[in-house]
Each structure stands twice: as C-alpha cells, then as structure tokens.
XYZ file of C-alpha atoms in Angstrom:
483
model
C 0.265 -0.284 -0.062
C 1.088 3.868 -0.664
C 2.986 5.384 2.188
C -0.445 7.261 4.045
C 0.228 11.171 5.426
C 3.018 12.046 7.502
C 0.489 14.987 9.504
C -2.906 14.431 9.886
C -5.405 17.131 9.354
C -8.513 16.973 11.114
C -10.907 17.988 9.868
C -9.867 16.694 7.031
C -9.415 13.064 7.976
C -13.495 13.330 9.936
C -14.842 15.056 6.239
C -13.057 12.327 4.117
C -13.649 9.975 6.700
C -17.600 10.445 6.818
C -17.333 10.556 2.822
C -16.403 6.937 2.528
C -19.769 5.699 5.433
C -21.637 7.927 3.111
C -20.475 6.437 0.322
C -20.934 2.422 1.633
C -24.485 3.384 2.995
C -25.502 3.782 -0.163
C -25.583 1.003 -0.842
C -27.969 -0.146 1.084
C -30.931 1.592 -0.745
C -28.511 2.224 -4.308
C -31.173 -1.142 -5.765
C -34.524 -0.517 -3.677
C -35.847 1.479 -6.875
C -34.982 -1.262 -9.139
C -36.666 -3.803 -7.706
C -39.788 -4.563 -9.219
C -37.688 -3.784 -12.317
C -35.566 -6.947 -11.181
C -36.767 -9.884 -12.020
C -37.511 -8.035 -16.161
C -33.875 -6.873 -15.962
C -31.859 -9.552 -14.914
C -34.612 -12.205 -16.756
C -35.186 -14.709 -13.614
C -38.008 -15.347 -11.020
C -39.015 -12.482 -8.479
C -37.405 -14.805 -5.794
C -34.234 -15.334 -7.706
C -33.753 -11.463 -7.639
C -34.439 -11.092 -4.836
C -30.708 -12.246 -4.480
C -29.513 -9.189 -5.082
C -30.161 -7.246 -1.721
C -30.375 -10.852 0.471
C -26.526 -11.236 -1.259
C -25.273 -7.767 0.395
C -27.342 -8.202 3.155
C -25.354 -12.030 3.939
C -21.943 -10.516 3.278
C -22.391 -7.273 5.258
C -22.854 -9.069 7.685
C -19.773 -11.687 7.598
C -16.946 -9.240 6.603
C -18.027 -5.969 8.612
C -16.885 -8.143 12.231
C -13.875 -10.313 10.269
C -12.063 -7.260 8.186
C -12.726 -5.184 12.094
C -10.359 -7.885 13.159
C -8.568 -7.598 10.397
C -7.735 -4.131 10.291
C -6.478 -3.851 14.332
C -4.183 -6.614 13.313
C -2.221 -5.926 10.244
C -3.988 -1.463 9.123
C -7.272 -0.585 10.088
C -6.688 2.148 7.141
C -4.613 -0.578 5.150
C -8.812 -3.029 5.269
C -10.820 0.285 4.595
C -8.380 1.070 1.252
C -9.517 -2.601 0.516
C -12.537 -2.659 1.639
C -13.253 0.798 -0.674
C -11.478 -1.628 -3.607
C -14.040 -4.249 -2.933
C -16.715 -1.702 -3.371
C -15.627 -0.362 -7.118
C -14.860 -3.767 -8.226
C -18.501 -4.795 -7.379
C -19.512 -1.767 -8.167
C -18.453 -2.253 -12.593
C -19.406 -6.030 -11.919
C -22.606 -4.627 -11.440
C -22.563 -2.174 -14.244
C -21.705 -4.422 -16.781
C -24.359 -6.869 -15.407
C -27.677 -7.960 -16.977
C -28.139 -11.328 -15.831
C -28.699 -12.468 -12.411
C -25.309 -14.021 -10.975
C -23.480 -11.664 -11.797
C -25.945 -8.832 -10.403
C -25.534 -11.756 -7.053
C -21.409 -11.271 -7.731
C -21.149 -7.764 -7.616
C -23.974 -7.241 -4.939
C -21.676 -9.497 -2.546
C -18.004 -7.634 -3.079
C -20.698 -4.215 -2.412
C -21.899 -5.641 0.961
C -18.015 -6.899 1.859
C -17.709 -3.408 1.932
C -19.259 -2.521 5.619
C -17.091 -2.561 7.594
C -15.139 0.908 6.356
C -17.621 2.530 9.126
C -16.436 1.305 12.211
C -13.294 0.871 10.337
C -13.555 4.624 10.101
C -14.256 5.335 13.796
C -11.346 2.609 15.411
C -9.487 5.471 12.695
C -10.425 8.875 14.842
C -10.375 8.005 17.897
C -6.621 6.580 17.300
C -4.984 9.437 15.082
C -7.821 12.593 16.224
C -6.914 14.775 19.324
C -9.190 14.620 22.012
C -11.566 17.274 22.305
C -13.168 16.388 18.629
C -13.234 12.194 18.890
C -16.600 12.166 20.423
C -17.803 15.217 17.856
C -15.664 13.117 14.825
C -17.651 9.926 15.806
C -20.713 10.736 16.079
C -20.793 12.009 12.449
C -19.001 9.235 10.770
C -22.260 6.877 13.060
C -24.429 8.731 11.686
C -23.775 8.590 7.888
C -24.490 4.851 8.016
C -28.347 6.192 8.570
C -27.559 9.613 5.830
C -26.263 7.262 3.579
C -29.614 5.221 3.166
C -31.586 8.410 3.183
C -30.506 10.206 0.590
C -29.531 7.700 -0.894
C -32.987 6.244 -1.826
C -34.244 9.795 -3.570
C -30.389 9.789 -5.967
C -31.005 6.596 -6.529
C -34.962 7.438 -8.248
C -33.838 10.005 -10.086
C -31.242 8.458 -11.777
C -33.564 5.226 -12.807
C -35.470 7.149 -13.952
C -33.979 9.036 -16.099
C -31.520 7.549 -16.951
C -30.388 3.655 -17.818
C -30.375 1.720 -14.290
C -26.608 0.348 -15.096
C -25.810 3.957 -14.275
C -26.726 3.486 -10.764
C -23.699 0.966 -10.154
C -21.220 3.256 -12.045
C -22.195 6.602 -9.933
C -21.515 4.709 -7.123
C -18.152 3.770 -8.860
C -16.828 6.625 -9.076
C -18.197 7.387 -5.999
C -16.115 4.811 -4.158
C -13.262 5.604 -6.683
C -13.444 8.939 -5.266
C -13.467 8.107 -1.590
C -10.126 6.250 -2.267
C -8.323 8.762 -4.287
C -9.014 11.242 -1.158
C -8.499 8.274 1.677
C -4.518 8.003 -0.203
C -4.111 11.327 0.079
C -5.944 12.492 3.425
C -6.088 9.343 6.160
C -2.838 8.069 7.998
C -2.352 4.577 8.662
C -2.432 4.057 12.644
C 0.324 2.529 14.551
C -1.779 1.205 17.060
C -1.690 -2.496 16.439
C -1.911 -6.073 17.878
C -0.369 -7.974 15.779
C -0.988 -12.226 16.008
C -2.276 -15.459 14.116
C -5.745 -14.388 12.528
C -8.287 -17.611 14.023
C -9.580 -18.384 10.725
C -11.237 -20.991 11.712
C -13.587 -18.853 13.617
C -13.832 -17.010 11.501
C -15.533 -19.666 8.660
C -17.405 -20.486 11.788
C -18.935 -17.099 12.447
C -20.016 -16.790 9.127
C -21.566 -20.105 8.639
C -23.384 -18.939 11.985
C -24.724 -15.892 10.793
C -25.297 -16.671 6.764
C -28.059 -18.895 8.467
C -29.775 -16.908 11.097
C -29.874 -14.193 8.197
C -31.025 -16.194 6.098
C -33.386 -18.074 7.301
C -34.952 -14.136 8.799
C -34.489 -12.622 5.509
C -36.133 -14.945 3.174
C -38.564 -17.289 5.880
C -41.713 -14.774 4.143
C -41.299 -16.254 1.381
C -40.099 -19.614 2.588
C -42.540 -19.609 5.654
C -42.164 -19.552 8.822
C -42.690 -23.116 9.515
C -40.681 -24.801 6.993
C -38.075 -27.243 6.438
C -35.358 -25.163 5.932
C -35.875 -21.933 7.173
C -36.343 -24.144 10.411
C -33.203 -26.065 9.872
C -31.731 -23.139 9.126
C -32.262 -20.963 12.637
C -31.290 -24.784 14.377
C -28.386 -24.340 12.152
C -27.273 -21.027 13.399
C -27.740 -22.049 17.089
C -25.564 -24.955 17.300
C -22.854 -23.219 14.964
C -22.485 -20.033 17.048
C -22.900 -22.125 20.216
C -19.506 -24.390 18.774
C -18.381 -21.101 17.778
C -18.588 -19.510 20.586
C -17.160 -22.142 23.153
C -13.618 -22.377 20.194
C -13.340 -18.370 20.574
C -13.293 -18.568 24.299
C -10.417 -21.478 24.517
C -7.879 -20.508 21.881
C -5.238 -17.492 22.689
C -6.329 -14.986 19.893
C -10.303 -15.040 19.053
C -11.146 -12.789 15.948
C -14.024 -11.645 18.432
C -13.086 -11.557 22.264
C -15.956 -13.167 24.076
C -14.940 -12.251 27.381
C -13.814 -8.297 26.476
C -17.757 -8.750 24.163
C -19.480 -9.883 28.152
C -17.974 -6.637 29.713
C -21.651 -4.819 30.977
C -21.118 -1.624 29.167
C -19.878 -3.243 25.829
C -22.805 -6.003 26.238
C -25.514 -3.272 26.555
C -24.680 -1.247 24.767
C -24.643 -3.973 22.154
C -28.012 -5.065 23.438
C -29.027 -1.697 22.731
C -28.125 -1.069 19.078
C -30.129 -4.373 18.194
C -32.959 -3.348 19.335
C -31.953 0.823 17.432
C -31.230 -0.455 14.804
C -34.817 -2.152 14.282
C -36.755 0.783 15.709
C -34.440 2.906 12.387
C -35.400 0.450 9.144
C -39.465 0.142 10.433
C -39.947 3.410 9.682
C -38.002 3.439 6.309
C -40.111 0.168 5.750
C -43.684 1.940 6.939
C -43.310 5.581 5.771
C -42.157 4.827 1.946
C -45.232 2.034 1.497
C -47.556 4.921 2.890
C -46.481 7.118 0.635
C -46.914 4.985 -2.769
C -50.023 3.379 -1.738
C -53.014 4.930 -3.975
C -55.509 7.304 -2.376
C -57.744 4.733 -2.590
C -57.104 2.821 0.785
C -58.168 6.426 2.520
C -54.983 5.809 3.876
C -52.535 6.046 1.653
C -50.963 9.318 -0.305
C -51.033 7.944 -3.830
C -46.977 9.574 -4.280
C -44.398 8.203 -7.190
C -41.270 6.514 -5.989
C -39.244 9.168 -6.880
C -41.277 12.110 -4.471
C -41.002 9.607 -1.598
C -37.261 9.424 -2.105
C -37.689 13.477 -1.733
C -39.926 12.950 1.340
C -37.385 11.099 3.463
C -34.237 12.575 2.406
C -34.614 14.993 4.897
C -34.848 12.470 7.806
C -30.573 12.061 6.780
C -29.478 15.645 7.306
C -31.479 15.375 10.993
C -29.342 12.830 11.327
C -26.252 14.633 10.748
C -27.055 17.913 12.008
C -27.768 16.300 15.559
C -24.824 14.174 15.262
C -22.338 17.077 16.958
C -25.905 17.368 18.925
C -25.032 14.031 20.064
C -21.799 14.506 20.972
C -22.301 17.827 23.077
C -24.141 15.933 25.067
C -22.102 12.924 25.455
C -19.407 15.343 26.588
C -21.524 16.827 29.221
C -23.144 14.284 30.324
C -22.131 11.049 28.978
C -23.452 8.749 26.440
C -25.688 6.809 28.556
C -27.574 9.691 29.012
C -27.388 10.470 25.442
C -28.366 7.000 24.182
C -31.615 6.996 25.898
C -32.389 10.681 24.663
C -31.925 9.031 21.487
C -35.039 6.145 22.111
C -36.951 8.448 23.951
C -37.333 10.334 20.452
C -37.427 7.733 18.687
C -40.263 6.212 20.521
C -41.474 9.447 20.879
C -41.392 9.995 16.671
C -43.237 6.745 16.360
C -46.590 8.002 18.246
C -46.704 10.789 16.754
C -46.429 9.332 13.705
C -49.683 6.932 14.748
C -51.755 10.142 15.135
C -50.348 12.293 12.158
C -50.286 10.271 8.974
C -52.577 11.730 6.731
C -51.106 13.677 4.830
C -47.047 13.855 3.561
C -45.620 16.365 6.039
C -47.016 14.255 8.666
C -44.612 12.189 7.571
C -42.207 14.486 7.136
C -42.250 15.536 10.646
C -42.625 11.910 11.665
C -39.223 11.195 10.251
C -37.371 13.930 11.113
C -38.218 13.396 14.655
C -37.156 9.537 14.713
C -34.345 10.971 12.606
C -32.899 12.570 15.299
C -33.191 10.138 17.885
C -31.269 7.914 15.919
C -29.125 10.379 14.900
C -27.969 10.665 19.097
C -27.996 7.240 19.973
C -26.128 6.400 16.110
C -23.135 9.424 17.768
C -23.325 7.587 21.361
C -22.456 4.175 20.693
C -18.726 4.119 19.890
C -18.391 6.463 22.563
C -19.567 3.346 24.443
C -18.037 1.174 22.975
C -14.412 2.532 22.699
C -14.635 3.256 26.515
C -14.771 -0.094 27.833
C -12.333 -1.651 25.192
C -8.148 -1.640 24.537
C -7.379 1.174 21.281
C -5.750 -2.558 20.706
C -9.306 -3.609 19.699
C -11.035 -1.012 18.848
C -12.087 -1.539 14.976
C -12.801 -5.098 16.202
C -15.641 -3.965 19.400
C -17.138 -1.180 16.655
C -16.991 -4.031 13.955
C -19.372 -6.214 16.217
C -21.181 -3.010 17.112
C -21.914 -1.785 13.377
C -23.089 -5.993 13.154
C -25.521 -5.749 16.022
C -27.691 -2.925 14.291
C -27.737 -4.920 11.092
C -29.275 -7.786 12.473
C -32.066 -5.327 14.092
C -33.059 -4.070 10.755
C -32.841 -7.847 9.573
C -35.158 -8.418 11.704
C -37.000 -5.610 11.658
C -37.411 -6.202 8.075
C -38.894 -9.472 8.586
C -41.144 -8.337 11.530
C -42.259 -5.868 9.635
C -43.644 -8.379 6.329
C -45.489 -11.135 8.167
C -47.719 -8.153 10.299
C -48.016 -6.404 6.859
C -48.685 -9.489 5.163
C -51.256 -10.054 8.098
C -53.340 -7.237 8.620
C -54.598 -6.824 5.151
C -57.315 -5.029 3.046
C -58.734 -5.679 -0.326
C -58.535 -3.221 -3.050
C -59.707 -4.523 -6.689
C -59.158 -7.695 -5.655
C -55.710 -6.981 -4.160
C -54.465 -7.623 -1.119
C -52.461 -4.525 0.713
C -51.513 -3.734 4.080
C -54.506 -2.331 6.132
C -53.581 1.141 7.589
C -53.814 -0.941 11.811
C -51.003 -2.969 10.353
C -49.523 0.339 9.852
C -49.988 2.078 13.321
C -48.943 -1.655 13.830
C -45.717 -1.435 12.847
C -44.782 1.414 14.423
C -45.970 0.617 18.107
C -43.685 -2.268 17.316
C -41.156 0.383 17.040
C -41.673 2.586 19.879
C -41.878 -0.794 21.979
C -38.245 -0.692 20.301
C -37.048 2.161 21.321
C -37.837 2.136 24.308
C -36.467 -1.148 24.360
C -33.689 0.228 24.003
C -33.917 2.799 26.326
C -34.666 0.873 29.289
C -31.506 -1.896 28.356
C -29.610 1.582 28.261
C -29.775 2.562 31.866
C -28.381 -0.520 32.854
C -24.993 0.854 31.525
C -22.523 1.996 33.644
C -21.571 5.938 33.080
C -18.436 6.539 31.986
C -16.720 8.971 30.509
C -16.737 9.122 26.404
C -13.426 6.942 25.441
C -10.137 9.699 24.394
C -7.422 9.215 21.679
C -5.395 5.835 21.894
C -2.812 5.068 23.610
C -0.280 2.487 23.424
C -2.099 -0.450 23.947
C -0.228 -2.271 27.462
C 2.669 -4.586 26.625
C 1.544 -7.945 27.708
C -1.558 -7.437 26.285
C -3.853 -7.203 28.840
C -7.485 -5.306 27.892
C -6.999 -0.976 28.746
C -9.213 0.015 31.929
C -12.445 1.512 31.098
C -12.925 4.550 32.199
C -13.505 5.953 35.585
C -17.282 5.954 36.663
C -18.863 9.536 36.866
C-alpha cells in the first residue's frame, strides 16, 4: 500500500471518512428503485432476483467483524482501502451485468465494503485529538443512516431518467473518489495487535451468521414453519454455540467474547439491536404509506421519486444532530445520550401513529425519529471505545455495527409478517391495512423504549479518549472512570 500521510489534518480526516461512510451506506438503498423491475431486467424470477438484496446483507454481516479484526491486526487504513476497492469492483461488475449471477456477485462484493464505517471510527480514535473525538465519531456513526436516506431519492432519480446501470457506475465513481481521498489524507494508525488470524473462528462465525440472517430474510418467502427456515435457525444456534466455545478456548480469538461480555459493551450492543430495529421500521412503513393509492383512504399515492424526496430530510436531520449528540455526551455522558435518543425515537413513532394523513405529517415524524437515531448512533461508539483497549477498537466497533444490522434484519422480517397478515382488499389485491402500519409503528416505538431500558444498565463512563499505546502484555485497558 502507498505510504500514508505524515501529519493528519483533523478536519480533512473527518470529512473523508464520513464521505466514505456515506458512500458505503448508499449500497443499502441503491437497488430499491429497481427492485420491481429486477426480474425483467435480469431475466429471473422475483424470488431469484431478490438475491440482489440478500447477497449484500449476508456479505456485509460476515465481512464487518472479520475485516474489523483484520484492521486491528494489520492496519485499519489498509483494510479500509481494501474495502473501498471491493466496493468499486462490485459496482463495476453490476454495471456490466444483464444477468442474475454476475449481479448477485457484484452486490456481494459491494456488501463486503460494510466495514468502512467501524474502521473509520477506529481510525478517528487513533488519530484525532481528544476534544474532536466525540463529535467526529458521532458524525461517522450517523453516516450509516445518512447514506441510506439520501441514497433513495438519488437512486430513484437516476433510475427514472437514465439507464439503470448508471446506478452502479455512479456508486463506483464515488467509491473511487473516496479511495483517492483516503490515500491522500488519512493516515495509517500505529496501534495494532499483530498475532495470527483466527481462520476457523472466521469460518464458523460466517456460517452461523449466514444461517441466521438467511432464515430471517427469506423466512417470509419460504414459510416460517418450513423445514428450510427451521433448519437454518437450528443450524445457526448450533454453529454459533460451537463457535462461542471455540472463541473462549483459543489465545487469539476473532472476537474476544470476554471483552464483549463486559457490562458496558454487552448492554450497548443489545441496545444497538433494538435501535437498529427502530430505524429500519421507519424505512419500511413510510415509503409504503406514501406510495399506496389514495383509494385506500390512507395511502398518499405519491411516486417513488417523491417518496425519496420526502425521506431525504431525515438523513440531513440525522447528520445535523450527530454533533449535538456529541455535546450531550461530553457534558452528561454517552449513556444519557443513548437513552435520550431512544426516547425521541419512540416519541416520533407515537407522533406518526396519530399523524399519517398528509405528506408533511410523514416528513415531521421521520425527522423526529431521525433526530433520535442521530443521538443514539452518535453515543454508541463512545460507549464501545470507553470499554475496550485501543488494540481492539476496530473489532469492537465492527461487532456493534453488526448488532445494528441484525436489528434491521429482524425489523424487516417482523414488519413483513405484520403487513402481510393485516390486509384490506382493493380491486382484488390485498394491501396492508392502516392498522397494520400503526402496528408496525407501535412495535418500532416499543423497540426504542426497550433500547432505553437496556441502556439504563450501561455503567456511566466518560467518553473514550484518543488511543494510547497498548499495554505490553496485551492486557485489556481499564474502562474510563465512573462519573
């Protein structure tokens, strides 16, 4: 790899890493505008074409913790650059694709870039001055939601006005821009663990996560009581239990489960699952409400492009509240920030249950929910980094990102079941009923309140400071003192 810059410039480092995070987050919403057309575009059945979405989900879930660990071992900037190269390669493959198999391969390669956000947070811990760390990591963490929110209207506009392949050529160009900027402006951290990579642990974790997420994401299509779905759930339980035993009995595990079991890390990760659920519930409900025909009595009959534009402000709100989150964390501690964010999210869903008949109602509700997500996402990296040594920062942040993704996957499955079971008939077509949407919103509010309750068990520590040299004996750093 080319030499990294000698003297990091904090503003440049934060801007470049946040851009890279937004570009990677765009991959999640990139194909949403063309999902209905994918079977025709790829000459495949609807269930087969859905693999263009599922492949990205599975690849990102497996890659995030693995690449995070490799970043701790061999260099965070190096693995970030590799992730961006995979994104560019995947985009090129999809841009050249007119068939299912290369599209799925390309989308999987794009999914392998998901570790950019936790790697970026970890680089910030190593390179930024203490006074900049909380705000910078909050912005980087929020980029996950910002990219998704801003990507939908942009992708809808491109798909509507240009050839659909341009979606992927544009994502490749943005990835290349990020790559060049990282090479020029982001330094490589000297904080590394070294050691040997736990290959067997990586294979076991990949198999367990793939089984679990495949069952969650495809259970609605296959049937929740089908042999395939139940078999995958059973396989996930068995594989992950064996994997956990292995990780506890080797000297250099892929995931240090003892560190993960620390109260601060454990409850932050559990809260992250619930917050991830709440964030994605909004993404599932509001676009459908906007696009359902007005004849239903509650649908607003808007186009996909209009829907994207309505959702776009939520991404800007999320980014705007990230520095506010950092200020609250500095004054009151990240635990308080996380609880405040979760309560705001719950309030946003409550508002949406009573206000859902006008476009501005949905804009208001989505902005309130996104403000809460900005608070919560900004607090999580500080909580994680306050409880792990610098040498494990990338792996710990990557696991936290995985927990959020697990929450979004569960949200998709549960919301899908609710919307499929509570329907009304319109011209011979079964559509989700108004009460179905309200039920999903209520579940989203409940998940946010659950996150607040879980976060109350997190010890109240100061935010993490900049990286210090790892202890010579490899021992874990002590958490920050209790306030």
